[in-house]
Coordinates of C-alpha atoms and ligand atoms in Angstrom, one line a residue:
M40 CA -5.4 21.5 18.0
C41 CA -5.4 17.8 17.5
T42 CA -9.1 15.8 18.6
Q43 CA -9.1 11.9 20.7
K44 CA -10.0 10.6 17.4
E45 CA -7.5 11.9 15.4
K46 CA -4.7 11.0 17.9
R47 CA -5.5 7.6 18.0
L48 CA -5.5 7.6 14.2
L49 CA -2.3 9.5 13.9
D50 CA 0.0 7.0 16.5
F51 CA -1.0 3.9 14.2
T52 CA 2.1 2.8 11.8
V53 CA 1.1 0.2 9.4
Y54 CA 3.4 -2.6 7.9
Q55 CA 2.0 -4.2 4.7
I56 CA 2.9 -7.9 4.6
Y57 CA 1.9 -9.8 1.3
P58 CA 1.9 -13.2 3.0
R59 CA 2.9 -15.6 0.4
S60 CA 6.0 -14.0 0.3
F61 CA 7.0 -13.3 3.4
Y62 CA 8.3 -15.8 5.2
D63 CA 7.7 -19.9 4.6
S64 CA 7.5 -21.5 7.5
N65 CA 6.5 -25.3 6.3
G66 CA 8.4 -25.5 3.5
D67 CA 6.2 -25.9 0.9
G68 CA 7.6 -22.7 -1.2
V69 CA 4.7 -20.4 -0.1
G70 CA 4.7 -17.7 3.1
D71 CA 2.1 -17.9 6.1
L72 CA 0.6 -17.4 8.8
E73 CA 2.2 -19.3 11.1
G74 CA 5.9 -17.5 9.7
I75 CA 4.5 -14.5 10.2
K76 CA 4.0 -14.9 13.9
Q77 CA 7.5 -16.2 14.0
K78 CA 8.6 -13.1 12.5
T79 CA 6.5 -10.8 15.3
P80 CA 9.8 -10.1 16.6
H81 CA 10.9 -7.7 13.8
L82 CA 8.1 -6.0 13.4
H83 CA 8.2 -5.0 17.1
A84 CA 12.0 -4.3 16.9
L85 CA 11.0 -1.7 14.0
G86 CA 8.9 -0.1 15.8
V87 CA 4.8 -0.3 13.9
N88 CA 2.1 -1.2 15.7
A89 CA -0.2 -2.7 13.0
V90 CA -0.3 -4.9 10.4
W91 CA -2.3 -4.7 7.4
L92 CA -2.2 -8.4 6.0
C93 CA -2.7 -8.9 2.1
P94 CA -5.5 -11.5 1.2
C95 CA -5.1 -15.2 2.7
Y96 CA -8.7 -16.1 2.5
P97 CA -9.8 -19.5 0.4
S98 CA -8.9 -18.7 -3.5
P99 CA -7.6 -19.8 -7.3
C100 CA -5.1 -17.3 -7.0
A101 CA -5.6 -15.5 -10.5
D102 CA -4.9 -12.3 -9.1
N103 CA -3.2 -14.3 -5.8
G104 CA -5.7 -13.9 -3.2
Y105 CA -8.0 -10.7 -4.6
D106 CA -10.4 -13.3 -6.3
V107 CA -12.2 -14.6 -2.9
S108 CA -13.8 -17.9 -3.1
N109 CA -14.7 -17.3 0.7
Y110 CA -14.7 -14.8 2.6
T111 CA -14.7 -16.4 6.2
D112 CA -12.0 -18.8 6.0
I113 CA -8.3 -19.4 5.8
H114 CA -6.7 -20.2 2.7
P115 CA -4.6 -23.8 2.8
L116 CA -2.0 -22.1 1.7
F117 CA -0.9 -19.6 3.8
G118 CA -2.9 -22.6 7.1
D119 CA -6.3 -22.3 8.8
M120 CA -7.7 -20.7 10.7
S121 CA -6.6 -21.3 14.7
D122 CA -2.9 -20.6 12.9
W123 CA -4.7 -17.1 12.2
E124 CA -5.8 -17.4 15.9
R125 CA -2.2 -18.0 17.0
L126 CA -1.0 -15.0 14.6
R127 CA -3.5 -12.4 16.2
A128 CA -2.4 -12.9 19.7
R129 CA 1.0 -13.0 18.4
L130 CA 0.7 -9.8 17.6
R131 CA -1.6 -8.0 20.0
K132 CA 1.3 -9.3 22.6
S133 CA 3.6 -6.9 20.6
G134 CA 1.4 -4.5 20.9
I135 CA 0.4 -5.1 16.7
R136 CA -2.5 -5.2 15.8
L137 CA -4.3 -6.5 12.7
I138 CA -5.6 -4.9 9.6
M139 CA -7.1 -7.4 7.0
D140 CA -8.1 -6.7 4.1
F141 CA -12.0 -7.0 2.4
V142 CA -11.9 -7.4 -1.2
A143 CA -15.9 -5.9 -1.6
N144 CA -15.7 -4.9 -5.5
H145 CA -15.4 -8.2 -6.8
T146 CA -16.1 -12.4 -6.0
S147 CA -13.6 -15.1 -7.8
D148 CA -16.0 -16.7 -10.1
E149 CA -15.5 -19.9 -8.3
H150 CA -16.9 -18.6 -5.0
P151 CA -20.1 -20.7 -5.0
F152 CA -22.6 -17.0 -4.8
F153 CA -20.9 -17.1 -8.6
Q154 CA -20.9 -20.5 -9.2
Q155 CA -24.9 -20.1 -8.9
A156 CA -25.2 -16.9 -10.3
K157 CA -24.0 -18.4 -13.3
T158 CA -26.4 -21.1 -14.0
S159 CA -29.4 -19.3 -15.2
K160 CA -31.6 -16.2 -14.9
D161 CA -33.8 -17.2 -12.4
N162 CA -31.2 -18.1 -9.8
P163 CA -31.4 -16.3 -6.5
Y164 CA -27.5 -15.6 -6.9
H165 CA -28.0 -14.5 -10.8
E166 CA -28.6 -10.6 -9.6
Y167 CA -25.6 -11.1 -7.2
Y168 CA -23.7 -9.3 -10.6
I169 CA -23.3 -7.1 -13.2
W170 CA -24.5 -9.0 -16.3
S171 CA -25.4 -6.9 -19.9
K172 CA -26.8 -8.8 -23.6
T173 CA -25.2 -5.7 -25.2
P174 CA -22.0 -4.3 -22.6
N175 CA -20.6 -1.7 -22.9
T176 CA -17.3 0.1 -23.9
W177 CA -15.5 -0.5 -19.9
K178 CA -11.9 -1.9 -20.2
S179 CA -10.7 -3.8 -17.6
V180 CA -8.0 -2.6 -15.5
F181 CA -5.9 -5.5 -16.2
G182 CA -6.1 -4.6 -20.0
G183 CA -8.7 -6.1 -22.5
K184 CA -12.5 -6.0 -22.5
A185 CA -14.5 -5.9 -19.0
W186 CA -17.4 -8.4 -20.2
T187 CA -16.8 -12.0 -20.5
Y188 CA -20.0 -14.3 -22.3
N189 CA -21.6 -16.4 -20.4
P190 CA -22.9 -19.2 -22.7
A191 CA -25.9 -20.6 -19.8
T192 CA -27.7 -17.1 -20.3
D193 CA -26.6 -16.1 -23.4
E194 CA -24.8 -12.7 -21.5
Y195 CA -22.5 -10.8 -20.2
Y196 CA -21.1 -10.5 -17.2
L197 CA -19.4 -7.4 -15.9
H198 CA -15.5 -7.3 -14.3
S199 CA -13.1 -4.6 -13.3
F200 CA -10.0 -6.9 -13.4
D201 CA -9.8 -10.1 -14.5
K202 CA -12.4 -12.2 -15.9
K203 CA -12.0 -15.0 -12.9
Q204 CA -13.0 -11.8 -10.9
P205 CA -16.8 -11.0 -11.7
D206 CA -17.6 -7.3 -10.0
L207 CA -20.7 -7.5 -7.5
N208 CA -23.9 -5.5 -7.9
W209 CA -23.6 -3.5 -4.8
K210 CA -27.0 -1.6 -5.9
N211 CA -28.2 -5.6 -4.8
P212 CA -29.9 -4.9 -0.9
R213 CA -28.8 -8.7 -0.4
V214 CA -25.0 -8.5 -1.7
R215 CA -24.6 -5.2 0.8
K216 CA -25.9 -7.9 3.8
E217 CA -23.4 -10.8 2.7
M218 CA -20.7 -8.0 2.4
Q219 CA -21.9 -6.8 5.9
A220 CA -21.9 -9.9 7.2
V221 CA -17.9 -10.7 6.2
V222 CA -16.9 -7.5 8.3
D223 CA -18.8 -8.7 10.6
F224 CA -17.3 -11.9 10.7
W225 CA -14.2 -10.9 10.9
T226 CA -15.1 -8.1 13.6
D227 CA -16.0 -10.6 15.4
K228 CA -13.0 -11.9 15.7
G229 CA -11.3 -9.4 16.6
V230 CA -9.2 -7.8 13.8
D231 CA -8.6 -3.8 14.7
G232 CA -9.6 -3.0 11.1
F233 CA -10.2 -3.4 7.0
R234 CA -8.2 -1.7 4.3
C235 CA -10.9 -2.1 1.7
D236 CA -9.1 -3.0 -2.0
V237 CA -10.9 -0.4 -4.4
L238 CA -13.8 0.3 -2.4
D239 CA -14.8 3.3 -4.9
F240 CA -15.7 0.5 -7.4
I241 CA -18.1 -0.8 -5.5
A242 CA -20.5 2.4 -6.7
K243 CA -21.0 1.7 -10.2
D244 CA -23.4 4.3 -12.4
F245 CA -24.2 3.0 -16.0
S246 CA -26.1 6.6 -17.0
E247 CA -22.5 8.4 -15.7
N248 CA -20.5 5.9 -17.4
K249 CA -18.6 5.6 -14.3
L250 CA -17.3 2.5 -13.7
F251 CA -16.0 3.2 -9.8
G252 CA -17.0 6.7 -8.0
G253 CA -20.7 7.1 -8.4
K254 CA -22.8 8.8 -6.0
Y255 CA -23.7 5.5 -3.7
L256 CA -20.5 5.4 -2.6
P257 CA -20.5 7.4 1.0
K258 CA -24.2 5.4 1.4
Y259 CA -22.7 2.1 1.0
I260 CA -19.6 3.2 3.0
K261 CA -21.9 4.4 6.1
E262 CA -24.0 1.3 5.5
L263 CA -20.2 -1.2 6.4
F264 CA -18.5 0.8 8.7
G265 CA -21.6 2.9 10.2
R266 CA -23.2 0.7 12.5
K267 CA -22.2 0.3 16.5
K268 CA -20.6 -2.9 15.6
T269 CA -18.2 -1.4 13.7
A270 CA -17.3 1.9 15.0
R271 CA -13.5 0.8 16.8
L272 CA -12.8 -0.3 13.7
F273 CA -9.9 1.7 11.9
T274 CA -10.8 1.3 8.6
V275 CA -8.5 2.3 5.2
G276 CA -10.4 2.6 1.3
E277 CA -8.4 1.9 -1.6
C278 CA -9.9 5.0 -3.7
Q279 CA -9.3 6.7 -6.9
T280 CA -10.6 10.1 -5.0
N281 CA -9.9 13.8 -5.3
Q282 CA -10.2 16.2 -3.2
A283 CA -13.5 17.4 -4.2
T284 CA -14.4 14.2 -3.3
I285 CA -13.1 12.4 -0.2
G286 CA -14.3 14.4 2.0
D287 CA -17.7 12.6 1.5
I288 CA -16.0 8.7 2.4
C289 CA -13.2 9.8 4.7
G290 CA -13.5 11.9 7.9
L291 CA -14.2 11.8 11.3
E292 CA -17.9 11.9 11.4
K293 CA -19.5 8.3 12.1
G294 CA -19.6 6.1 9.0
K295 CA -16.6 7.7 7.2
L296 CA -13.6 5.8 6.0
S297 CA -10.7 6.4 9.1
T298 CA -8.7 7.0 6.2
V299 CA -7.5 6.3 2.3
F300 CA -4.8 5.6 -0.3
Q301 CA -5.0 8.0 -3.1
F302 CA -1.9 7.6 -5.7
D303 CA -1.6 11.4 -7.0
H304 CA 2.0 11.4 -5.6
M305 CA 2.4 7.8 -6.8
R306 CA 1.9 9.1 -10.4
I307 CA 4.1 11.9 -10.8
R308 CA 6.0 9.7 -13.6
G309 CA 2.2 9.3 -16.0
N310 CA -0.4 7.2 -14.7
D311 CA 1.0 3.8 -17.0
K312 CA 3.9 2.3 -14.7
F313 CA 5.3 0.4 -16.9
R314 CA 6.1 3.7 -19.5
P315 CA 6.8 6.0 -16.5
K316 CA 8.1 9.6 -18.0
A317 CA 10.2 11.7 -16.4
F318 CA 10.2 11.8 -12.8
S319 CA 10.1 16.1 -10.7
F320 CA 11.0 16.2 -7.8
D321 CA 9.5 19.5 -7.3
K322 CA 6.1 17.8 -9.0
L323 CA 5.9 15.3 -6.4
K324 CA 6.8 18.2 -3.3
N325 CA 3.8 19.9 -4.6
T326 CA 1.7 17.4 -4.8
L327 CA 2.7 16.5 -1.3
T328 CA 2.4 19.8 0.0
R329 CA -1.1 20.4 -2.1
W330 CA -2.8 17.3 -0.1
Q331 CA -0.9 18.2 3.3
N332 CA -2.5 21.7 2.7
F333 CA -6.0 20.2 2.1
A334 CA -5.8 17.6 4.1
Q335 CA -5.5 19.7 7.4
K336 CA -8.1 22.6 6.6
R337 CA -11.0 19.7 6.1
G338 CA -10.1 17.3 9.1
I339 CA -8.8 15.0 7.0
I340 CA -6.2 12.4 8.0
L341 CA -3.8 10.5 5.2
T342 CA -2.3 7.9 4.8
L343 CA 1.8 9.1 4.1
F344 CA 2.9 5.4 1.6
T345 CA 6.1 4.5 -1.1
D346 CA 5.2 1.7 -1.7
N347 CA 3.1 -1.0 -2.0
H348 CA 2.2 -4.7 -3.8
D349 CA 0.6 -3.3 -6.9
Y350 CA 3.7 -0.8 -7.5
P351 CA 6.9 -1.5 -8.7
Y352 CA 9.7 -0.1 -5.4
F353 CA 9.6 4.1 -5.4
L354 CA 13.5 4.1 -5.0
S355 CA 13.4 2.4 -8.6
R356 CA 11.3 5.0 -9.5
Y357 CA 11.9 8.0 -8.1
G358 CA 15.3 7.8 -6.1
D359 CA 18.9 6.1 -6.4
E360 CA 19.6 2.1 -6.8
G361 CA 23.1 2.7 -6.9
D362 CA 25.6 4.4 -4.5
F363 CA 23.1 6.8 -2.7
R364 CA 20.7 3.8 -2.2
Y365 CA 21.3 4.4 1.6
F366 CA 20.6 8.0 1.2
S367 CA 17.8 7.8 -1.3
A368 CA 15.8 5.3 0.6
T369 CA 16.8 7.3 3.8
M370 CA 15.1 10.8 2.6
Y371 CA 12.5 9.6 1.7
A372 CA 12.0 8.0 4.7
A373 CA 11.8 11.1 6.7
M374 CA 9.9 13.2 3.8
L375 CA 7.2 10.9 4.2
F376 CA 7.0 10.0 7.5
F377 CA 7.1 13.1 8.9
L378 CA 4.5 14.2 7.4
R379 CA 0.8 14.4 8.7
G380 CA -1.6 11.4 8.6
I381 CA -0.4 7.4 9.1
P382 CA 2.9 5.6 7.8
F383 CA 2.2 2.8 5.7
I384 CA 5.5 0.9 5.2
Y385 CA 5.6 -1.8 2.9
Q386 CA 7.6 -5.0 3.9
G387 CA 11.2 -4.4 1.7
Q388 CA 11.0 -1.0 2.2
E389 CA 12.7 -1.5 5.6
Y390 CA 15.8 -2.9 3.9
G391 CA 16.4 -0.2 1.3
A392 CA 14.7 -2.8 -1.3
I393 CA 14.8 -2.4 -5.3
N394 CA 13.4 -3.8 -8.4
P395 CA 15.3 -7.2 -10.0
Y396 CA 15.8 -7.6 -13.3
Y397 CA 14.6 -10.6 -14.9
E398 CA 15.6 -11.8 -19.0
R399 CA 12.4 -14.7 -18.8
I400 CA 8.7 -14.0 -18.5
E401 CA 8.4 -16.8 -16.8
D402 CA 9.9 -15.8 -13.8
F403 CA 7.3 -13.0 -13.9
D404 CA 3.7 -14.2 -12.1
D405 CA 1.1 -11.3 -12.2
V406 CA -1.4 -11.2 -13.9
E407 CA -1.5 -7.7 -15.5
S408 CA 1.9 -7.7 -16.2
K409 CA 1.7 -11.3 -18.1
N410 CA -1.6 -10.1 -20.1
R411 CA 0.3 -6.6 -21.1
Y412 CA 3.7 -8.5 -22.2
Q413 CA 1.5 -10.6 -24.5
K414 CA -0.1 -7.5 -25.9
L415 CA 3.3 -6.1 -26.1
L416 CA 4.5 -9.4 -28.5
K417 CA 2.0 -8.1 -31.0
T418 CA 4.2 -5.2 -31.9
C419 CA 7.4 -5.5 -30.3
S420 CA 10.1 -8.3 -30.0
H421 CA 10.7 -10.0 -26.7
E422 CA 13.8 -8.0 -25.9
I423 CA 11.7 -4.6 -25.9
A424 CA 8.8 -6.3 -24.1
I425 CA 10.7 -7.6 -21.1
R426 CA 12.9 -4.4 -20.2
E427 CA 9.2 -3.0 -19.7
I428 CA 7.4 -5.6 -18.0
N429 CA 10.6 -5.3 -15.7
V430 CA 10.4 -1.5 -15.8
G431 CA 6.1 -1.8 -14.2
S432 CA 5.1 -5.1 -13.1
R433 CA 3.7 -5.6 -9.8
D434 CA 5.9 -8.9 -9.5
N435 CA 8.6 -5.6 -8.6
T436 CA 7.6 -5.7 -4.6
R437 CA 5.9 -9.9 -4.9
R438 CA 9.7 -11.6 -4.3
P439 CA 10.4 -13.2 -1.7
F440 CA 11.3 -11.2 1.4
A441 CA 15.0 -11.2 1.6
W442 CA 16.3 -11.7 5.5
T443 CA 19.3 -13.0 5.1
E444 CA 22.4 -13.0 2.4
D445 CA 22.0 -16.8 2.1
S446 CA 21.0 -17.9 -1.6
D447 CA 20.9 -21.9 -0.6
D448 CA 17.5 -20.9 1.9
C449 CA 15.9 -18.6 -0.8
Y450 CA 18.3 -15.7 1.3
G451 CA 15.9 -16.6 4.6
F452 CA 12.3 -17.0 3.1
S453 CA 12.1 -20.3 2.6
N454 CA 13.9 -24.3 2.4
A455 CA 11.5 -24.8 -1.0
A456 CA 11.8 -23.5 -4.1
P457 CA 10.3 -20.5 -3.8
W458 CA 6.4 -19.7 -5.5
I459 CA 8.2 -17.4 -7.6
A460 CA 12.1 -16.7 -8.4
P461 CA 13.9 -15.1 -5.8
H462 CA 15.0 -11.1 -6.1
T463 CA 17.9 -10.6 -8.5
R464 CA 19.9 -8.3 -6.3
A465 CA 18.7 -10.4 -2.8
K466 CA 22.2 -11.8 -2.4
I467 CA 23.2 -7.4 -1.6
I468 CA 20.5 -6.3 -0.9
N469 CA 18.7 -8.3 2.2
L470 CA 18.0 -7.6 5.7
Q471 CA 20.9 -9.2 7.4
T472 CA 23.4 -7.4 5.0
D473 CA 21.7 -3.7 5.4
M474 CA 21.9 -4.3 9.3
R475 CA 25.6 -5.3 9.2
A476 CA 26.0 -2.1 7.2
P477 CA 27.9 1.2 9.1
L478 CA 24.7 2.9 7.2
S479 CA 21.4 0.9 7.8
V480 CA 17.9 1.2 6.5
F481 CA 16.4 -0.6 8.9
R482 CA 18.5 1.1 11.6
F483 CA 17.5 4.2 10.3
Y484 CA 13.6 3.6 10.2
Q485 CA 13.6 2.1 13.9
R486 CA 15.1 6.2 15.1
L487 CA 12.6 7.5 12.7
F488 CA 9.1 5.3 13.9
S489 CA 11.4 5.9 17.5
L490 CA 11.2 9.7 17.3
R491 CA 7.6 9.9 15.9
K492 CA 6.7 7.7 19.1
S493 CA 8.2 9.7 21.7
H494 CA 7.3 13.2 19.8
E495 CA 3.6 14.2 19.4
R496 CA 4.8 16.9 17.6
L497 CA 5.7 14.1 14.9
R498 CA 2.6 12.9 15.1
Y499 CA -0.2 16.1 15.5
G500 CA 2.3 19.0 14.1
S501 CA 0.5 21.1 12.2
F502 CA 2.3 21.2 8.8
H503 CA 3.7 24.0 7.2
A504 CA 5.3 23.4 3.9
L505 CA 9.1 26.0 3.7
N506 CA 9.2 26.8 0.1
T507 CA 13.1 27.0 -0.4
N508 CA 15.0 25.9 -2.5
K509 CA 14.3 23.5 -5.8
N510 CA 14.8 20.3 -5.4
A511 CA 14.8 19.9 -1.3
F512 CA 11.4 19.8 0.5
V513 CA 11.8 21.7 3.8
Y514 CA 8.4 22.0 6.3
E515 CA 7.7 22.1 9.7
R516 CA 5.6 20.5 12.0
V517 CA 4.5 22.3 14.7
Y518 CA 2.4 21.1 18.1
Q519 CA 1.7 23.4 21.5
K520 CA 4.8 25.5 20.4
N521 CA 7.0 22.2 19.6
R522 CA 9.1 22.6 16.7
A523 CA 10.4 20.2 14.2
L524 CA 12.1 21.5 11.5
I525 CA 12.6 18.2 7.5
V526 CA 15.2 19.0 5.7
C527 CA 15.2 16.8 2.6
N528 CA 18.0 17.8 0.0
Y529 CA 16.9 15.9 -3.7
D530 CA 19.9 14.7 -6.1
C531 CA 22.0 17.4 -6.0
A532 CA 24.3 19.0 -3.2
Q533 CA 23.3 23.0 -2.3
T534 CA 23.1 25.0 -0.2
L535 CA 19.4 25.4 1.6
A536 CA 18.1 28.8 3.0
L537 CA 16.5 27.5 6.2
P538 CA 14.2 29.8 8.6
K539 CA 16.9 32.8 10.2
R540 CA 14.8 31.5 13.6
F541 CA 16.1 27.9 12.8
C542 CA 19.8 28.6 12.8
E543 CA 19.9 29.8 16.3
N544 CA 20.7 26.6 19.0
G545 CA 17.5 26.6 20.4
Y546 CA 16.9 23.7 17.9
A547 CA 18.7 20.1 18.9
L548 CA 19.7 17.9 15.8
A549 CA 17.2 14.3 15.6
L550 CA 17.9 12.7 13.4
H551 CA 20.3 12.2 9.8
N552 CA 21.0 10.1 7.7
Y553 CA 24.7 11.1 7.2
P554 CA 27.5 10.7 10.1
D555 CA 28.7 14.0 9.8
R556 CA 26.6 15.7 9.8
I557 CA 27.3 15.2 13.8
E558 CA 30.5 17.6 13.7
N559 CA 28.0 21.0 12.1
P560 CA 24.8 19.9 12.8
F561 CA 23.8 22.9 11.6
S562 CA 25.4 23.3 8.2
P563 CA 22.7 24.9 5.2
Y564 CA 24.7 22.9 2.6
F565 CA 23.3 19.7 1.9
R566 CA 24.6 16.9 0.2
P567 CA 22.7 14.5 -2.3
Y568 CA 20.1 12.8 -0.8
E569 CA 21.5 14.4 2.6
T570 CA 18.6 14.3 5.3
A571 CA 18.1 16.4 8.9
V572 CA 15.3 15.7 11.3
Y573 CA 15.5 19.7 14.1
L574 CA 13.4 19.5 16.7
S575 CA 13.0 22.3 19.2
K576 CA 14.0 22.7 22.1
Ligands
TEU782 O1 -5.5 -3.0 -7.1 C1 -6.3 -1.9 -7.9 C2 -5.8 -1.5 -8.8 O2 -6.6 -1.1 -9.7 C3 -3.8 -1.8 -9.2 O3 -4.3 -3.2 -9.5 C4 -3.6 -0.9 -9.8 O4 -3.7 0.4 -10.4 C5 -3.0 -2.0 -11.4 O5 -2.0 -2.9 -10.5 C6 -3.2 -1.2 -12.1 O6 -1.7 -0.5 -12.5 C7 -6.2 -3.4 -6.0 C8 -5.4 -4.6 -5.4 O7 -3.7 -3.4 -4.6 C9 -4.4 -5.4 -6.5 O8 -3.8 -5.9 -5.6 C10 -5.8 -6.0 -7.0 O9 -5.1 -7.1 -8.3 C11 -6.6 -5.4 -7.3 O10 -7.4 -4.3 -6.8 C12 -8.1 -5.8 -7.8 O11 -8.6 -6.9 -6.7

């Protein structure tokens, strides 16, 4: 059973673009909107039908655009509003919807609101932010205190992230009105939806010592997206949520988010990405299964993602960077994107990108990484510190997209020196080299998205985990008696216990990553990182 509203959401396949690093069309070393427009054929060839565009608004870029100084304009680095309108038109021509990033929790300290607010307690904008004479012990996500002193008013302001990102006071109805106006501005311009940055942080609760996830979150979300004007929008909230609370903010009812990013599967190796614990594939499988079973019982549509601009590459954390890079990239692609939910693929994932490595902290840009490095230097050598930064830095996935193997133009990204050091492995790991290879991650993704598009069972089907061997994830999708069996083997070759009914010839092999499986499609023997997808006839 799948309602029309669920089907509309499950039909989305979203590509996340970090505009600064995607493609530089005007030779200033920074990606831009015209560059994205020129690369629309790549997105269309891949088979995605929506783009999530990370912030491209005016910003001092203390946090690369997540510190917005004007919510209703375009940063000159990326172009202007007419470039944005041309991009939207070009994407739409290719049947690709546009989802903008909505940074609701905080502004830049250079936003006119804060420039006013900090001058005096009597300023009409002062209560747009959160002040205290006696700050509590809350810490910034980027390290250090979450409060910074403001001499003009002899008090401290709250910033959950960098001190150049003062948190907005969502308890103030004027703030909520201002942010509704931002949503309405872009909705009127024809965006198809919003990715809502740290949305749970807008509901703080001092009485319960909650920096995020306070009791007013459902109310604020309903005020934003429960209106007639916003009813058509696709909305995805980035939230530190759990199965007890997700239903309050996400679901098919009016005024709730279409879906959320929750991060349980991204934290299998612990909460500190700079110091990852040992990986357990079994734990990943059980976490994904728990959320799949929960979501379909509760009528919640999940996001399916492994990579984004805040985490090191999934392959470097959970897969293989060496001889099995292609196989692990494609096994995880099948494993995640055939689950029930909305696939989100991040730029670079389509050619099997893995983490780069740098010896110098000067080759890093991210505020979180640089703060961490400075803190590490207090207790350890540069060599130990830089190793940890390479492991966990958000810059891992913010390096310029590697279109070609040609280092002369920064691997097809720009004719100028790029804003950040290029990927150290771009010469061998880039889209052009991948597409020329007999085993291509990109071509596997093309077939995967095409398969999803042509078989409703892979989008709308119910999920059923088949507990087989350890270190393998085997599950079925079932829709209107049509079945799909997805077999994913982790890192050691083994013979898998597959369902009895499956072995008869009622199925056809539809996708596989070891070419020679075609000779013996129903073999239960699976090699390291081997995946195979079968459809009932
Ligand atoms: O990220 C929220 C967030 O907490 C992540 O930055 C991540 O958890 C962090 O790197 C700790 O490891 C969102 C955006 O995705 C991120 O890029 C912004 O820096 C952040 O909000 C502030 O806007």
